[in-house]
Coordinates of C-alpha atoms in Angstrom, one line a residue:
M23 CA -24.0 -96.3 -124.3
E24 CA -26.6 -98.5 -122.8
R25 CA -24.3 -99.3 -119.9
K26 CA -23.1 -95.8 -119.6
Q27 CA -26.6 -94.6 -118.6
G28 CA -26.0 -96.7 -115.6
F29 CA -27.9 -97.3 -112.4
F30 CA -29.1 -93.8 -111.5
A31 CA -30.7 -93.2 -114.9
A32 CA -32.7 -96.4 -114.4
L33 CA -33.5 -95.4 -110.9
R34 CA -34.9 -92.0 -112.1
E35 CA -37.1 -93.9 -114.5
E36 CA -38.2 -96.3 -111.9
V37 CA -39.1 -93.4 -109.5
A38 CA -41.3 -91.9 -112.1
R39 CA -42.9 -95.2 -112.9
G40 CA -43.3 -96.1 -109.2
L41 CA -45.0 -92.8 -108.5
S42 CA -47.4 -93.2 -111.4
P43 CA -48.7 -96.8 -111.6
A44 CA -51.1 -96.1 -114.4
R45 CA -48.4 -94.9 -116.7
A46 CA -46.3 -97.9 -115.7
R47 CA -49.1 -100.2 -116.8
R48 CA -49.2 -98.5 -120.2
K49 CA -45.5 -99.1 -120.9
S50 CA -44.8 -101.8 -123.5
D51 CA -43.1 -105.1 -122.9
A52 CA -40.1 -103.8 -124.9
A53 CA -39.6 -100.9 -122.3
E54 CA -39.7 -103.4 -119.5
T55 CA -37.1 -105.6 -121.2
A56 CA -34.8 -102.6 -121.6
V57 CA -35.1 -101.7 -117.9
A58 CA -34.4 -105.3 -117.0
L59 CA -31.2 -105.2 -119.1
R60 CA -30.0 -102.1 -117.3
F61 CA -30.4 -103.7 -113.9
T62 CA -29.0 -107.1 -114.8
G63 CA -26.4 -106.3 -117.4
G64 CA -27.6 -109.0 -119.9
V65 CA -30.5 -111.0 -121.3
G66 CA -32.6 -113.3 -119.1
G67 CA -31.0 -116.5 -120.5
G68 CA -27.4 -115.3 -120.0
G69 CA -27.6 -116.0 -116.3
G70 CA -28.7 -119.6 -116.7
G71 CA -25.3 -120.8 -117.7
G72 CA -26.4 -122.6 -120.9
G73 CA -26.7 -119.8 -123.5
G74 CA -23.7 -117.7 -122.7
G75 CA -21.2 -119.4 -125.0
G76 CA -17.6 -118.8 -124.2
G77 CA -18.2 -115.6 -122.0
G78 CA -18.6 -115.7 -118.1
E79 CA -21.8 -114.7 -116.4
M80 CA -22.3 -110.9 -116.1
L81 CA -23.2 -109.7 -112.6
A82 CA -25.9 -107.2 -111.9
P83 CA -24.9 -103.8 -110.4
L84 CA -25.0 -103.6 -106.6
M85 CA -28.4 -102.2 -105.5
E86 CA -28.6 -99.7 -102.6
G87 CA -32.2 -100.4 -101.9
P88 CA -34.2 -103.5 -101.0
D89 CA -33.6 -106.6 -103.1
P90 CA -36.8 -108.6 -103.2
E91 CA -36.5 -112.4 -103.5
T92 CA -37.0 -113.7 -107.0
G93 CA -38.5 -117.0 -106.0
D94 CA -38.4 -120.2 -108.1
G95 CA -40.0 -118.8 -111.2
E96 CA -38.5 -117.7 -114.4
R97 CA -35.8 -114.9 -114.6
G98 CA -38.2 -112.4 -116.2
G99 CA -40.5 -112.7 -113.2
G100 CA -37.6 -111.9 -110.9
V101 CA -36.8 -108.8 -112.9
R102 CA -40.4 -107.7 -112.7
A103 CA -40.4 -108.2 -108.9
R104 CA -37.2 -106.3 -108.6
R105 CA -38.5 -103.4 -110.6
E106 CA -41.7 -103.3 -108.6
G107 CA -39.7 -103.6 -105.4
W108 CA -37.8 -100.4 -106.3
G109 CA -41.1 -98.6 -106.8
H110 CA -42.4 -99.7 -103.4
W111 CA -39.2 -98.8 -101.7
V112 CA -39.0 -95.3 -103.1
R113 CA -42.7 -94.7 -102.3
G114 CA -42.0 -95.9 -98.8
Q115 CA -39.1 -93.6 -98.3
L116 CA -41.2 -90.6 -99.6
S117 CA -44.1 -91.6 -97.3
R118 CA -41.8 -91.6 -94.3
S119 CA -40.2 -88.2 -95.0
P120 CA -43.0 -86.1 -93.4
S121 CA -42.7 -88.1 -90.1
S122 CA -38.9 -87.6 -90.1
V123 CA -39.4 -83.8 -90.7
A124 CA -41.9 -83.8 -87.8
V125 CA -39.5 -85.5 -85.5
A126 CA -36.7 -83.1 -86.4
A127 CA -39.0 -80.1 -85.9
A128 CA -40.1 -81.4 -82.6
G129 CA -36.6 -81.9 -81.5
A130 CA -35.7 -78.4 -82.6
G131 CA -38.7 -77.0 -80.7
A132 CA -37.6 -79.0 -77.6
A133 CA -34.1 -77.5 -77.9
R134 CA -35.5 -74.0 -78.1
N135 CA -37.7 -74.6 -75.0
D136 CA -34.7 -76.0 -73.1
L137 CA -32.7 -72.9 -74.0
R138 CA -35.5 -70.6 -73.0
L139 CA -35.7 -72.4 -69.6
L140 CA -32.0 -72.2 -69.1
L141 CA -31.8 -68.5 -69.9
G142 CA -35.0 -67.7 -67.9
V143 CA -33.8 -69.3 -64.8
M144 CA -30.0 -69.1 -64.9
G145 CA -29.5 -66.0 -67.0
A146 CA -29.9 -63.1 -64.6
P147 CA -31.4 -64.1 -61.3
L148 CA -31.4 -61.5 -58.5
A149 CA -30.3 -61.5 -54.9
P150 CA -33.0 -61.8 -52.2
V151 CA -32.7 -58.4 -50.6
H152 CA -31.9 -54.8 -51.4
V153 CA -28.2 -53.9 -50.9
C154 CA -26.4 -50.6 -50.8
A155 CA -22.7 -51.2 -50.8
A156 CA -22.1 -47.5 -50.0
E157 CA -23.5 -48.0 -46.5
P158 CA -20.9 -49.1 -43.9
L159 CA -21.1 -52.5 -42.3
P160 CA -22.5 -52.7 -38.8
H161 CA -19.9 -52.0 -36.1
L162 CA -18.5 -55.2 -34.7
S163 CA -19.9 -55.5 -31.2
V164 CA -20.5 -58.4 -28.8
K165 CA -22.4 -56.4 -26.2
D166 CA -26.1 -56.8 -26.3
T167 CA -25.7 -58.7 -29.6
P168 CA -26.7 -62.3 -30.1
I169 CA -23.7 -64.6 -30.6
E170 CA -25.0 -65.6 -34.1
T171 CA -25.1 -62.0 -35.2
S172 CA -21.7 -61.0 -33.8
S173 CA -20.1 -64.1 -35.2
A174 CA -21.5 -63.2 -38.7
Q175 CA -20.1 -59.7 -38.4
Y176 CA -16.7 -61.0 -37.5
I177 CA -16.8 -63.5 -40.5
L178 CA -17.7 -60.6 -42.9
Q179 CA -14.8 -58.5 -41.6
Q180 CA -12.4 -61.3 -42.2
Y181 CA -14.0 -61.8 -45.7
L182 CA -13.4 -58.1 -46.6
A183 CA -9.8 -58.3 -45.4
A184 CA -9.1 -61.5 -47.4
S185 CA -10.7 -59.9 -50.5
G186 CA -8.4 -56.9 -50.5
G187 CA -9.5 -54.7 -47.7
H188 CA -12.4 -52.3 -47.2
K189 CA -10.5 -49.3 -48.3
L190 CA -9.4 -50.8 -51.6
L191 CA -12.8 -52.2 -52.3
A192 CA -14.5 -48.9 -51.6
S193 CA -12.2 -47.1 -54.1
V194 CA -13.7 -49.1 -57.0
R195 CA -16.1 -46.7 -58.9
N196 CA -17.0 -49.2 -61.6
A197 CA -16.0 -52.6 -62.9
Y198 CA -16.1 -54.6 -66.1
T199 CA -16.1 -58.4 -66.3
M200 CA -16.2 -60.7 -69.4
G201 CA -16.6 -64.5 -69.2
K202 CA -17.9 -67.6 -70.9
V203 CA -20.6 -70.0 -69.7
R204 CA -21.9 -73.5 -70.6
M205 CA -25.5 -74.3 -69.7
V206 CA -27.4 -77.6 -69.9
A207 CA -30.6 -79.2 -68.6
T208 CA -29.5 -82.5 -67.1
E209 CA -32.5 -84.2 -65.5
F210 CA -36.3 -84.1 -65.3
E211 CA -38.6 -86.0 -63.0
A212 CA -42.3 -86.3 -63.3
A213 CA -44.6 -88.6 -61.2
G214 CA -41.7 -90.8 -60.1
R215 CA -40.2 -91.2 -63.6
V216 CA -36.8 -89.7 -64.1
V217 CA -35.4 -88.7 -67.5
K218 CA -31.7 -88.0 -67.6
N219 CA -29.8 -86.3 -70.3
R220 CA -27.0 -88.8 -70.9
S221 CA -25.3 -86.6 -73.4
A222 CA -25.2 -83.5 -71.2
S223 CA -21.5 -82.9 -71.7
R224 CA -21.9 -82.8 -75.5
C225 CA -25.2 -80.9 -75.8
A226 CA -24.3 -78.1 -73.3
E227 CA -25.1 -74.7 -74.8
P228 CA -21.9 -72.5 -74.9
G229 CA -22.2 -68.7 -74.5
R230 CA -20.6 -65.5 -73.2
F231 CA -21.5 -62.7 -71.0
V232 CA -20.4 -59.1 -70.2
L233 CA -21.1 -57.5 -66.9
W234 CA -20.7 -53.8 -66.1
K235 CA -21.1 -52.3 -62.6
M236 CA -21.1 -48.8 -61.3
A237 CA -21.3 -47.6 -57.7
P238 CA -23.5 -47.4 -55.9
E239 CA -26.2 -49.7 -57.3
M240 CA -26.1 -49.7 -61.1
W241 CA -25.3 -52.7 -63.2
Y242 CA -25.9 -54.2 -66.7
I243 CA -25.4 -57.7 -68.0
E244 CA -25.6 -59.1 -71.5
L245 CA -25.6 -62.9 -71.9
A246 CA -25.7 -64.7 -75.2
V247 CA -26.2 -68.4 -75.3
G248 CA -27.2 -70.7 -78.3
G249 CA -28.2 -67.8 -80.5
S250 CA -30.4 -66.1 -77.9
K251 CA -29.5 -63.1 -75.9
V252 CA -30.7 -61.8 -72.5
H253 CA -30.2 -58.3 -71.3
A254 CA -30.7 -57.1 -67.7
G255 CA -29.8 -54.0 -65.8
C256 CA -30.4 -51.6 -63.0
N257 CA -30.1 -47.8 -63.1
G258 CA -30.3 -47.6 -59.3
K259 CA -34.1 -47.1 -59.3
L260 CA -35.4 -49.8 -61.5
V261 CA -34.4 -53.4 -62.3
W262 CA -35.4 -54.6 -65.8
R263 CA -34.8 -57.5 -68.1
H264 CA -35.2 -58.2 -71.8
T265 CA -35.6 -61.6 -73.4
P266 CA -36.5 -62.5 -77.0
W267 CA -39.7 -64.2 -75.9
L268 CA -41.0 -61.6 -73.3
G269 CA -39.5 -58.4 -74.4
A270 CA -38.5 -55.8 -71.8
H271 CA -40.1 -55.9 -68.4
A272 CA -39.5 -54.5 -65.0
A273 CA -38.9 -56.5 -61.8
K274 CA -41.2 -56.1 -58.9
G275 CA -40.0 -55.2 -55.4
P276 CA -36.9 -53.2 -54.3
V277 CA -33.8 -52.7 -56.3
R278 CA -31.6 -55.8 -55.9
P279 CA -28.1 -56.8 -57.1
L280 CA -27.5 -59.4 -59.7
R281 CA -26.8 -62.8 -58.2
R282 CA -24.0 -63.5 -60.7
A283 CA -22.1 -60.5 -59.4
L284 CA -22.1 -62.1 -55.9
Q285 CA -20.4 -65.2 -57.2
G286 CA -16.9 -63.9 -56.3
L287 CA -17.0 -60.9 -58.5
D288 CA -18.1 -58.1 -56.1
P289 CA -16.8 -58.7 -52.5
L290 CA -18.1 -55.4 -51.1
T291 CA -21.7 -55.9 -52.3
T292 CA -21.6 -59.5 -51.1
A293 CA -20.5 -58.4 -47.6
S294 CA -23.2 -55.8 -47.5
M295 CA -25.8 -58.3 -48.5
F296 CA -24.9 -60.6 -45.7
A297 CA -24.7 -57.8 -43.1
G298 CA -28.1 -58.9 -41.7
A299 CA -27.2 -62.6 -41.6
R300 CA -26.7 -64.9 -38.7
C301 CA -24.0 -67.6 -38.3
I302 CA -25.8 -70.9 -37.9
G303 CA -22.8 -73.3 -37.8
E304 CA -20.0 -75.0 -39.7
R305 CA -19.8 -77.4 -42.6
K306 CA -17.3 -78.9 -45.0
V307 CA -17.5 -77.9 -48.6
N308 CA -15.3 -79.8 -51.0
G309 CA -13.0 -80.7 -48.1
E310 CA -12.9 -77.1 -46.8
D311 CA -14.1 -76.2 -43.3
C312 CA -16.6 -73.3 -43.7
F313 CA -18.7 -71.0 -41.6
I314 CA -22.4 -70.8 -42.7
L315 CA -24.2 -67.5 -42.7
K316 CA -28.0 -67.5 -43.2
L317 CA -29.9 -64.5 -44.7
C318 CA -33.7 -64.5 -44.6
T319 CA -35.8 -62.1 -46.7
D320 CA -38.1 -60.0 -44.5
Q321 CA -41.9 -60.2 -45.0
E322 CA -42.2 -56.6 -46.3
T323 CA -39.8 -57.4 -49.2
L324 CA -41.5 -60.6 -49.9
K325 CA -44.9 -58.8 -50.1
S326 CA -43.5 -56.2 -52.4
R327 CA -42.3 -58.9 -54.8
S328 CA -45.6 -60.7 -54.8
E329 CA -48.5 -59.7 -57.1
G330 CA -52.0 -61.1 -57.7
L331 CA -52.1 -64.8 -57.8
A332 CA -48.3 -65.2 -57.3
E333 CA -47.1 -65.0 -53.7
I334 CA -43.5 -65.2 -52.6
I335 CA -43.6 -67.2 -49.4
R336 CA -39.9 -67.2 -48.5
H337 CA -36.4 -66.6 -49.9
V338 CA -33.4 -67.7 -48.0
M339 CA -29.7 -67.5 -48.9
F340 CA -26.7 -69.3 -47.3
G341 CA -23.1 -68.2 -47.7
Y342 CA -20.3 -70.6 -46.9
F343 CA -17.0 -68.8 -46.0
S344 CA -13.8 -70.7 -45.8
Q345 CA -12.2 -70.8 -42.4
R346 CA -8.8 -71.1 -44.0
T347 CA -8.9 -68.3 -46.6
G348 CA -11.9 -66.2 -45.3
L349 CA -13.3 -66.2 -48.9
L350 CA -16.8 -67.1 -50.1
V351 CA -16.6 -70.6 -51.6
H352 CA -20.2 -71.7 -51.8
M353 CA -23.6 -70.0 -52.0
E354 CA -27.0 -71.5 -51.9
D355 CA -30.4 -69.8 -52.1
S356 CA -33.9 -71.1 -52.2
H357 CA -37.2 -69.5 -52.7
L358 CA -40.8 -70.8 -52.6
T359 CA -43.7 -69.3 -54.5
R360 CA -47.4 -70.2 -54.4
I361 CA -49.7 -69.6 -57.4
Q362 CA -53.4 -69.7 -56.6
S363 CA -55.8 -71.2 -59.0
T364 CA -58.4 -69.0 -60.7
T365 CA -60.8 -71.9 -60.7
G366 CA -60.8 -72.6 -57.0
G367 CA -58.6 -75.7 -57.2
D368 CA -55.4 -76.4 -55.3
A369 CA -52.6 -73.9 -55.4
V370 CA -49.3 -74.8 -57.3
Y371 CA -46.0 -74.3 -55.5
W372 CA -42.7 -73.6 -57.2
E373 CA -39.4 -74.1 -55.2
T374 CA -36.2 -72.9 -56.9
T375 CA -32.8 -73.8 -55.4
I376 CA -29.5 -72.6 -56.8
N377 CA -26.2 -74.0 -55.5
S378 CA -23.1 -72.2 -56.7
F379 CA -19.5 -73.4 -56.1
I380 CA -17.0 -70.5 -56.4
E381 CA -13.4 -71.4 -57.3
D382 CA -10.1 -70.2 -58.6
Y383 CA -9.6 -66.9 -56.6
R384 CA -6.8 -64.7 -58.1
P385 CA -5.9 -61.1 -57.4
V386 CA -6.9 -58.5 -59.9
E387 CA -5.4 -55.1 -59.1
G388 CA -5.2 -56.3 -55.5
I389 CA -8.8 -57.6 -55.3
M390 CA -9.4 -61.3 -55.0
I391 CA -11.8 -62.3 -57.8
A392 CA -13.1 -65.9 -58.4
H393 CA -12.2 -66.9 -62.0
S394 CA -14.4 -70.0 -62.3
G395 CA -17.3 -71.8 -60.8
R396 CA -20.4 -73.9 -61.4
S397 CA -24.0 -73.8 -60.4
A398 CA -26.7 -76.4 -60.1
V399 CA -30.4 -75.3 -60.3
T400 CA -33.4 -77.4 -59.2
L401 CA -36.9 -76.4 -60.1
F402 CA -39.5 -78.3 -58.0
R403 CA -43.2 -77.9 -58.8
F404 CA -45.7 -79.5 -56.6
G405 CA -49.3 -79.2 -55.3
E406 CA -52.5 -79.9 -57.2
V407 CA -53.0 -83.6 -57.0
A408 CA -50.8 -86.4 -55.6
M409 CA -47.9 -87.6 -57.8
S410 CA -48.2 -84.6 -60.1
H411 CA -44.9 -83.0 -59.1
T412 CA -42.1 -82.2 -61.5
K413 CA -38.5 -81.6 -60.9
T414 CA -36.0 -80.1 -63.4
R415 CA -32.3 -79.9 -62.8
M416 CA -30.0 -77.6 -64.8
E417 CA -26.3 -76.9 -64.6
E418 CA -24.0 -74.1 -65.5
A419 CA -20.2 -73.7 -65.6
W420 CA -18.5 -70.4 -66.0
N421 CA -15.0 -68.9 -66.5
I422 CA -13.9 -65.4 -66.2
E423 CA -11.6 -64.1 -68.9
E424 CA -11.2 -60.4 -68.2
V425 CA -11.7 -58.1 -65.2
A426 CA -11.0 -54.4 -65.0
F427 CA -11.8 -51.7 -62.4
N428 CA -12.3 -48.0 -62.7
V429 CA -12.8 -48.1 -66.5
P430 CA -12.5 -44.6 -68.0
G431 CA -15.5 -43.2 -69.8
L432 CA -18.1 -45.4 -68.2
S433 CA -21.1 -43.2 -67.3
M434 CA -24.7 -43.4 -66.0
D435 CA -25.8 -43.3 -69.7
C436 CA -24.7 -46.9 -70.0
F437 CA -27.3 -48.0 -67.5
I438 CA -30.4 -46.3 -69.0
P439 CA -33.3 -48.9 -69.2
P440 CA -35.1 -49.6 -72.5
T441 CA -37.9 -47.3 -73.4
D442 CA -40.4 -50.1 -74.1
I443 CA -40.4 -51.6 -70.6
K444 CA -43.8 -53.1 -69.7
S445 CA -44.9 -53.4 -66.1
G446 CA -45.6 -57.0 -65.0
S447 CA -49.1 -58.3 -64.6
V448 CA -50.3 -61.6 -63.3
G449 CA -51.4 -64.0 -66.1
E450 CA -54.1 -66.6 -65.6
T451 CA -53.7 -70.3 -65.4
M452 CA -53.5 -70.3 -69.2
E453 CA -49.8 -70.3 -68.6
L454 CA -50.2 -73.6 -66.6
S455 CA -52.2 -75.1 -69.5
H456 CA -49.4 -74.1 -71.9
G457 CA -47.1 -76.5 -70.0
E458 CA -49.7 -79.2 -70.2
K459 CA -50.2 -78.7 -74.0
S460 CA -46.5 -78.9 -74.6
K461 CA -46.4 -82.4 -73.1
T462 CA -48.2 -83.8 -76.2
G463 CA -46.0 -82.2 -78.8
P464 CA -42.3 -83.2 -78.7
P465 CA -41.1 -86.8 -78.6
Q466 CA -40.9 -88.6 -75.2
G467 CA -37.3 -87.8 -74.6
H468 CA -38.0 -84.0 -74.8
R469 CA -41.5 -84.0 -73.3
A470 CA -40.4 -83.7 -69.7
K471 CA -38.1 -80.7 -70.4
V472 CA -40.8 -78.8 -72.2
A473 CA -43.4 -79.6 -69.6
A474 CA -41.3 -77.9 -67.0
L475 CA -41.3 -74.7 -69.1
E476 CA -44.5 -73.1 -67.9
K477 CA -43.3 -69.7 -68.9
V478 CA -45.1 -67.7 -66.4
E479 CA -44.0 -69.7 -63.5
E480 CA -40.5 -69.8 -64.8
E481 CA -40.4 -66.0 -65.0
K482 CA -41.9 -65.7 -61.5
V483 CA -39.6 -68.2 -59.9
A484 CA -36.4 -67.1 -61.6
W485 CA -36.9 -63.4 -61.8
S486 CA -39.1 -61.3 -59.7
G487 CA -42.3 -63.0 -58.5
T488 CA -44.1 -61.4 -61.5
I489 CA -46.0 -63.4 -64.0
L490 CA -45.8 -62.1 -67.5
Q491 CA -47.8 -63.3 -70.5
D492 CA -45.8 -64.7 -73.4
R493 CA -46.7 -62.9 -76.6
N494 CA -45.2 -65.6 -78.9

């Protein structure tokens, strides 16, 4: 039965003895000898080769912990050293446990911050200008019209024809789209040091979204990624968004369409948005010759989207239309925001650039719909002092699984905003200090990503130019 107790019974006894040295010193020599027998499987003299008689030497069980050297002394001293080594080893493991928990917690916090950044910036960004798809496009004319403007009008007419025709597109009263996404933060740069996510393909956050649209200007999206969910919508008069960390809040400025809907899902709204654009040239995109249309947001709209310390300086969008198919294959928009310091210091600038590649066009009920694509987002923060800039890069890939038009039963009630919407207000530079504090928390590998997550600026850059205080 002595052998049957085995290694783990002895280990439990050693753990208790190791955690209580005073009790261990009070143990008798007989107890020490019994423990030594359990670890070695025999008496001290049995291993010397002279006192074993006819039997072979009995080997000690394999130890899964450290095996201290026994030295040149007698065997009993080796047993005592081994027993004390176990106690030191167990105490060392227990003393390291809190640090391991802290690292795991920091890593989990960094993952939550990354997810918040991804959803805040890429979840539900808006188009730069107000669009009303019910209004007809400008009449194509070359008389008294700049060549850049008339060329843009011609390109948009070709785009509508390639997408299914204006008559068919105008007959769509509502639309439903369901798809899946994968989001990941891939790179961060601070003061010349670049941290890349080398496991981006493995740690990308999967998710799904559902988008509803109803003419003329109503829409609603629900996006769930990594256990968090973002809702956003428009009832034709108010654009709002709800996130787990900010609650429900309204966007400043005029009613604007959802940018995700412009990525090959709503040709009529896309054409209406570029109605005021100019053709600025040609360029190849993935080997495809494309016309480039440039749309600039007017100063009145920029001013209406600004508030308090946050000022939207510019918001520009480029559309790349294939010369071969006439369809939109690439879209890029960039906007710059300045946040003044409340202490009289230098202003901080945020520039957000979103590049979207729109692919896999297939007809759905006669309308050409893009069924896949990818986006790359760059957040560039600069100002303050030299070499204090940060740059964060994120990527998203999406696939469309279901599309339906003129869904029966869809009504205006589906687009009613939440009752607890809070109007935006400009926070102070405490939000900037939040980003600085988060630099000291997580491990080095996650520090850069969290530092880019100054929530107020993220909300302002990605959403509406409004800074909202985080209540968490």
